[in-house]
CSV table of C-alpha atoms in Angstrom, one decimal:
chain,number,residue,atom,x,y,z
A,234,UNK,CA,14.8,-3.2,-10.6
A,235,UNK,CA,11.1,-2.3,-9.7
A,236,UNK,CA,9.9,-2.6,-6.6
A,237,UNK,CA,6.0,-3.7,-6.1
A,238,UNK,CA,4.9,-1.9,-2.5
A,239,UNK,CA,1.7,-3.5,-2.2
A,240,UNK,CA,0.3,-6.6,-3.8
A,241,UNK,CA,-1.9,-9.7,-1.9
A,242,UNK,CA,-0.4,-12.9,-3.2
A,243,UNK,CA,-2.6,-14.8,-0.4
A,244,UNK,CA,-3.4,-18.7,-2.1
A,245,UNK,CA,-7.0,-17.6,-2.2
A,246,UNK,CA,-5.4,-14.8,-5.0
A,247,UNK,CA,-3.3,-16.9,-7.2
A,248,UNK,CA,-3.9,-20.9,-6.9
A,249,UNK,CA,-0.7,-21.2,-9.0
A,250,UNK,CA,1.0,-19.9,-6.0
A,251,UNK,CA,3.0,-17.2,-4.5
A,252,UNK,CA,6.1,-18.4,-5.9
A,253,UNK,CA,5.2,-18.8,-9.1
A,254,UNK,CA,3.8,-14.6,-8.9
A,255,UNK,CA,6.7,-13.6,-8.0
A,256,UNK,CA,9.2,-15.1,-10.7
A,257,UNK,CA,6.7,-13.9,-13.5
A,258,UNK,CA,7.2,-10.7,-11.9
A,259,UNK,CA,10.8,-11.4,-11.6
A,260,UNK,CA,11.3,-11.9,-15.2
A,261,UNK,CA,9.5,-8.7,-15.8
A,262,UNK,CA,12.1,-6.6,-14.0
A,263,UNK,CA,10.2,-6.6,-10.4
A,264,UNK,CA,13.2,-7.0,-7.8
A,265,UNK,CA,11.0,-6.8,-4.3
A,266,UNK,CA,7.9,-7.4,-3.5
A,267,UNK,CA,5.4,-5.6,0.0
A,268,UNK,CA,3.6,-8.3,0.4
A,269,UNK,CA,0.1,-7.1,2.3
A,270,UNK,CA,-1.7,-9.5,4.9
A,271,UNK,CA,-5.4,-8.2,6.0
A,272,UNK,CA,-8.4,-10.1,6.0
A,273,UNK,CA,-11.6,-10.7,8.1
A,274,UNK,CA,-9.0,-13.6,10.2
A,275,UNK,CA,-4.9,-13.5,10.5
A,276,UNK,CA,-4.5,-16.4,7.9
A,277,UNK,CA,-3.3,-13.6,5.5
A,278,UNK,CA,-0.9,-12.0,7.9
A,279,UNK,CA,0.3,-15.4,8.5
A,280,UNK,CA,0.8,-16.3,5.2
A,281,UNK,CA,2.8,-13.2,4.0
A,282,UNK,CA,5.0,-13.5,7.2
A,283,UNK,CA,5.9,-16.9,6.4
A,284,UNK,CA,6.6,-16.2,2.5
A,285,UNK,CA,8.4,-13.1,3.5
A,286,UNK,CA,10.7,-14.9,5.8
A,287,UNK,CA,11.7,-18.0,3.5
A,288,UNK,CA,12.1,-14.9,0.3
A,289,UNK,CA,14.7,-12.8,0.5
A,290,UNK,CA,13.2,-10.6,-1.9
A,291,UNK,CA,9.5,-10.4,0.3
A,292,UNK,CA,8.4,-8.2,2.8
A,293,UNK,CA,5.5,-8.5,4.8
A,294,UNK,CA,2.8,-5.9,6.1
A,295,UNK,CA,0.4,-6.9,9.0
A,296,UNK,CA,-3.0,-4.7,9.9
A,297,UNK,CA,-6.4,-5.0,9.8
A,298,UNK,CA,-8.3,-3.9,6.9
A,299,UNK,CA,-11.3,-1.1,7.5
A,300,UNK,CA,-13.6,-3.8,6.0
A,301,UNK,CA,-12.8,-6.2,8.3
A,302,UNK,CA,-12.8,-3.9,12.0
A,303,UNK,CA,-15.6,-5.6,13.3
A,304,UNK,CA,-13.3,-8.4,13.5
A,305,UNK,CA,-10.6,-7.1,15.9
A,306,UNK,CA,-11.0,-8.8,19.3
A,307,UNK,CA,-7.8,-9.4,22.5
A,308,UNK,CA,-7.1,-12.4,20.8
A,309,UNK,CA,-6.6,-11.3,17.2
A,310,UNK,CA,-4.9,-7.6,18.5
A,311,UNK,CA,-2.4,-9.9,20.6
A,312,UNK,CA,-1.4,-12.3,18.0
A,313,UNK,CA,-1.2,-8.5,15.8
A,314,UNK,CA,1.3,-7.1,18.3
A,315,UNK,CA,3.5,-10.3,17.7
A,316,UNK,CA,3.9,-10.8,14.3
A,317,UNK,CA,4.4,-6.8,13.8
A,318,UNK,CA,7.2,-7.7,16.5
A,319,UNK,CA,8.8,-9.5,13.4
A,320,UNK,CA,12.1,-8.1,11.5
A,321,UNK,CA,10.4,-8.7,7.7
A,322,UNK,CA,7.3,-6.9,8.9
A,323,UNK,CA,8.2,-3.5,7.1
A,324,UNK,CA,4.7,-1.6,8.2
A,325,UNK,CA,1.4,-1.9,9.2
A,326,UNK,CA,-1.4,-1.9,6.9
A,327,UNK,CA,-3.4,-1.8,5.2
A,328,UNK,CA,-5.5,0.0,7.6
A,329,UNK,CA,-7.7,3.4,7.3
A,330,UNK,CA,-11.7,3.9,6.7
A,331,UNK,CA,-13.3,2.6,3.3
A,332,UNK,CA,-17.3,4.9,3.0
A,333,UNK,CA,-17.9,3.4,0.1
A,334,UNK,CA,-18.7,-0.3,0.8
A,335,UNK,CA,-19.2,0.1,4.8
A,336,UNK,CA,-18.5,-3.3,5.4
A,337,UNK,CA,-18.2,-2.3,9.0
A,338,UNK,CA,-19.3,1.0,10.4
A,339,UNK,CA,-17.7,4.5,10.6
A,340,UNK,CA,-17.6,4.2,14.9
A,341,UNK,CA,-15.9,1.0,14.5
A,342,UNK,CA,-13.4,1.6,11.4
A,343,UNK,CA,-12.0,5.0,13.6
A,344,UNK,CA,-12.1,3.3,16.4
A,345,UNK,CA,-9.6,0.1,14.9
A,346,UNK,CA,-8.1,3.0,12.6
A,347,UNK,CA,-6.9,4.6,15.8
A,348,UNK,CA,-5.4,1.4,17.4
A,349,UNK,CA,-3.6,-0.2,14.5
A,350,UNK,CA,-1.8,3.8,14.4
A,351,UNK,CA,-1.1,2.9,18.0
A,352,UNK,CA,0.6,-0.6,17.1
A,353,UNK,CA,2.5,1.3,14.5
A,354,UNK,CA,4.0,3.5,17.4
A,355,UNK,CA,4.8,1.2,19.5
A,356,UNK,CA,6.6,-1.0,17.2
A,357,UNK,CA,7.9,2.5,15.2
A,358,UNK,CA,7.3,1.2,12.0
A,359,UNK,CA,5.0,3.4,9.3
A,360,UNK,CA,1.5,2.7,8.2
A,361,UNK,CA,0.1,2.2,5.1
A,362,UNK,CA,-3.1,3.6,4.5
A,363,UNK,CA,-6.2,3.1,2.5
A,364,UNK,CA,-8.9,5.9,2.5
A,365,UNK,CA,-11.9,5.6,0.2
A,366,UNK,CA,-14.5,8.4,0.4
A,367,UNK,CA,-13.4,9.3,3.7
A,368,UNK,CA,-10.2,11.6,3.2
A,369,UNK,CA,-11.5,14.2,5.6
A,370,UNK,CA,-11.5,12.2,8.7
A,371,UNK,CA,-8.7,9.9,7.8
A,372,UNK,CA,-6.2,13.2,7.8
A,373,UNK,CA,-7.7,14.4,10.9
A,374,UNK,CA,-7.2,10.9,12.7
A,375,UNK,CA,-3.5,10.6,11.4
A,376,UNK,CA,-3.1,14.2,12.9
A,377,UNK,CA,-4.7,13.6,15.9
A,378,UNK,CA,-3.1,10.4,16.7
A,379,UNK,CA,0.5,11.4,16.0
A,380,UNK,CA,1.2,9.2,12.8
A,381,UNK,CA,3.4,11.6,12.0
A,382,UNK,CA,6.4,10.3,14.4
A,383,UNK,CA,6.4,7.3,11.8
A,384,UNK,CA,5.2,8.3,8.3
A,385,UNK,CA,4.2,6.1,6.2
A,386,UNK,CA,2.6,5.5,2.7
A,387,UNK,CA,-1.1,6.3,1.2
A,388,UNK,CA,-1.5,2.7,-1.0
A,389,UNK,CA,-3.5,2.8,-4.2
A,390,UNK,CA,-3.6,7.2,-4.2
A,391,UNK,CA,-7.3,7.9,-5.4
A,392,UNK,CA,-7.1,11.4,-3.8
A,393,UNK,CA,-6.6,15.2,-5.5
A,394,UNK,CA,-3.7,17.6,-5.1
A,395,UNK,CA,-5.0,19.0,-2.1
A,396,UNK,CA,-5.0,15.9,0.1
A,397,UNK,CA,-1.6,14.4,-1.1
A,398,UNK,CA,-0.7,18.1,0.1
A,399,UNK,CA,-1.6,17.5,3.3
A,400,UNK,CA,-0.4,14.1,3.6
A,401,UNK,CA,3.0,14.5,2.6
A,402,UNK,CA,3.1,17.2,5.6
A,403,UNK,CA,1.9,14.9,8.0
A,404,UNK,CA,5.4,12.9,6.4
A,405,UNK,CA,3.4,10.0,3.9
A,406,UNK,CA,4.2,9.3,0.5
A,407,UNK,CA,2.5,9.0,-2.5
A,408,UNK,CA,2.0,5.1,-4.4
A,409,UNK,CA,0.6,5.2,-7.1
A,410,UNK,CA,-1.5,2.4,-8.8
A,411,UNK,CA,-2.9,1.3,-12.3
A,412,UNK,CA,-5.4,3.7,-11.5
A,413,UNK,CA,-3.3,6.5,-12.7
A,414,UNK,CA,-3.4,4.4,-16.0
A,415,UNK,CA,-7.0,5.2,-16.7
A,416,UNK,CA,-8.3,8.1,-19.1
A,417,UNK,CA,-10.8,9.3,-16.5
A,418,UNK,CA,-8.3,9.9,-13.3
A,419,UNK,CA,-7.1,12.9,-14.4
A,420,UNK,CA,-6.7,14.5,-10.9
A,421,UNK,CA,-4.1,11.5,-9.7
A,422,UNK,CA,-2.4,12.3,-13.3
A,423,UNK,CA,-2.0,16.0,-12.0
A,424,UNK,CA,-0.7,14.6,-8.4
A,425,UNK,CA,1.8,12.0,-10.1
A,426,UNK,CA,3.2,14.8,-12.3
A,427,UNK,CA,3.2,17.6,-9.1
A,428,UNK,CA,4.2,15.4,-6.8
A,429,UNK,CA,8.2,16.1,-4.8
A,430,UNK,CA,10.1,13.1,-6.7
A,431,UNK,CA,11.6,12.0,-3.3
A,432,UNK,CA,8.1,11.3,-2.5
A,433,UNK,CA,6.7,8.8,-4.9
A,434,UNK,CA,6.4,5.1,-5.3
A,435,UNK,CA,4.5,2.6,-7.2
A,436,UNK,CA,2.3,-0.1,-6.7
A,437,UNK,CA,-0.2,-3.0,-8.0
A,438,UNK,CA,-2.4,-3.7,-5.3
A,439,UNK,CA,-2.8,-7.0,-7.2
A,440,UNK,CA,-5.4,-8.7,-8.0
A,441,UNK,CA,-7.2,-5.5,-8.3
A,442,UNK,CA,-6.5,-2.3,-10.5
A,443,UNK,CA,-4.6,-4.2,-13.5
A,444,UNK,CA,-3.3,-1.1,-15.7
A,445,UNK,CA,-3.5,0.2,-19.3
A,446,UNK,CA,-2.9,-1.8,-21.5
A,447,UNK,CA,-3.6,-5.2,-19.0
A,448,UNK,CA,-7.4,-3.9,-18.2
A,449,UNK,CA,-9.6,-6.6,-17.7
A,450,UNK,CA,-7.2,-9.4,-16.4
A,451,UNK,CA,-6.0,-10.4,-13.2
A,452,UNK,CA,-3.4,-8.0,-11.6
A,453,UNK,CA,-0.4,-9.2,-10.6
A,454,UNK,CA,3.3,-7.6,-9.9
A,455,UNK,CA,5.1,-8.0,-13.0
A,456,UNK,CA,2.5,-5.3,-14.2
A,457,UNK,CA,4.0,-2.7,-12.0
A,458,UNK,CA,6.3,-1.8,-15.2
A,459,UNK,CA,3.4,-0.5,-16.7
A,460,UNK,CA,2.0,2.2,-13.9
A,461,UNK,CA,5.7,3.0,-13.9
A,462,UNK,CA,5.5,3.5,-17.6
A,463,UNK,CA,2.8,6.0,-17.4
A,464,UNK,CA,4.2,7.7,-14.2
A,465,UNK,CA,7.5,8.5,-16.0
A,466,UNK,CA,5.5,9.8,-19.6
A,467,UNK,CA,3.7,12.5,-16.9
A,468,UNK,CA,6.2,13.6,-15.4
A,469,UNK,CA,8.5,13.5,-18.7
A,470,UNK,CA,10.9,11.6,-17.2
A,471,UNK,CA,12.4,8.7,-18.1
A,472,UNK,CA,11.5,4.6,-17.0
A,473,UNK,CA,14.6,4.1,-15.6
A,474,UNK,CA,15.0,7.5,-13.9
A,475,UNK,CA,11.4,6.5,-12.3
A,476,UNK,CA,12.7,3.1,-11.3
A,477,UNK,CA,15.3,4.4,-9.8
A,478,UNK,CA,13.4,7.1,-7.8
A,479,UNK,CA,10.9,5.1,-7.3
A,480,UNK,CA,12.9,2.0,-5.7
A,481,UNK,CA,15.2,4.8,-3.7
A,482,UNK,CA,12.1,5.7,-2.0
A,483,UNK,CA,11.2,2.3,-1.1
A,484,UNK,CA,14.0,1.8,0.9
A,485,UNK,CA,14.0,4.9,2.7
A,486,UNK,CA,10.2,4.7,3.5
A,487,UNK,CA,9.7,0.9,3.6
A,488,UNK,CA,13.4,-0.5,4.3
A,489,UNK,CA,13.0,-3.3,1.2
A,490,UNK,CA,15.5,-3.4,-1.8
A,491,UNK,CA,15.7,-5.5,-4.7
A,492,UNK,CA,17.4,-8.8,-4.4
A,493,UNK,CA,19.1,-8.9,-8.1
């Protein structure tokens, strides 16, 4: 069975529900689900540590977003510390620098960047990262702030060959999205079909980023199957040789497994 390492199920997402997600996805071969919980507030990481603990087949991630590191405050990093304290809490993220919307500024993103690393130390669990238009000085703050001691995963890969290079050295994998669906991202193609086998994973980032053929609609797990799909026809592999790899990797990086 699949395994979705990053999708937002938050009520805000899907008013059906969580629940209802997940068995969709379920039905579609999805056996475990990285449920992420960032926002401007801690509802979200809330929310995901609750589902994760009454789901057997949910994890949780808790962070704070780079559009939202205005936000951080003693009250918010405290109650952070906590729930990353938590056994379903697999990782922390999302968390990196986002230039492209600057929904809070560079100084501040590094500066939160560099202390959500440090939570990740302390409770030795591994990050997961989102970098948008800032690749150079999201490498050189993982490298500078030791995230190597606990790895970790680049969510939603929208990089070339040269940075998944470096950031497998510094001891991340590789997830790819539906991006690597789409016609025009031909330099993730080239780094899903490069990329070390034990080193790759597969995600939705739902509600965002629905694959070929589901463009257009809501994202949601159960359309993991088809960024698995495409991963496998680039690397001329087969689905199930992908699922396998792919869910292997999960539970060495991430510590989840499907729950049949």
């Amino acid at each position: 069975m699949l395994i979705d390492t990053h999708c937002h199920l938050d009520p805000g997402v899907f008013p059906e529900g969580a629940d209802a997600v997940i068995e969709r996805a379920r039905a579609a071969g999805v056996g475990a689900f990285v449920a992420v919980g960032v926002g401007a507030d801690l509802g979200p990481a809330r929310f995901v540590t609750e589902l994760s603990s009454r789901r057997a087949d949910v994890w949780a991630t808790v962070g704070l977003h780079p559009h939202d590191a205005t936000a951080l405050d003693d009250a918010m990093m405290t109650e952070l510390d906590a729930l990353a304290a938590l056994p379903r809490v697999c990782a922390i993220g999302e968390i990196g620098l986002d230039y492209h919307y600057m929904h809070s500024p560079r100084e501040a993103q590094k500066d939160v960047f560099r202390r959500m690393i440090a939570l990740a130390l302390r409770h030795r669990k591994p990050i997961v990262v989102h970098t948008r238009e800032a690749a150079e000085d999201t490498l050189a703050i993982l490298e500078e702030e030791g995230a190597r001691d606990v790895g970790g995963v680049i969510h939603c890969f929208s990089e070339d060959r040269a940075f998944a290079e470096r950031a497998i050295a510094l001891d991340f994998d590789i997830s790819f999205s539906g991006i690597v669906t789409f016609k025009s991202a031909r330099a993730i193609q080239e780094v899903a079909t490069w990329a070390p086998p034990e080193r790759i994973l597969v995600e939705t980032d739902s509600p965002y980023l629905a694959p070929v053929p589901m463009r257009g609609k809501r994202c949601e797990p159960a359309f993991v199957v088809h960024t698995a799909r495409r991963v496998a026809e680039l690397r001329g592999e087969s689905v199930e040789a992908i699922i396998a790899r792919t869910t292997e990797n999960a539970r060495k990086r991430l510590g989840v497994a499907p729950v049949a």
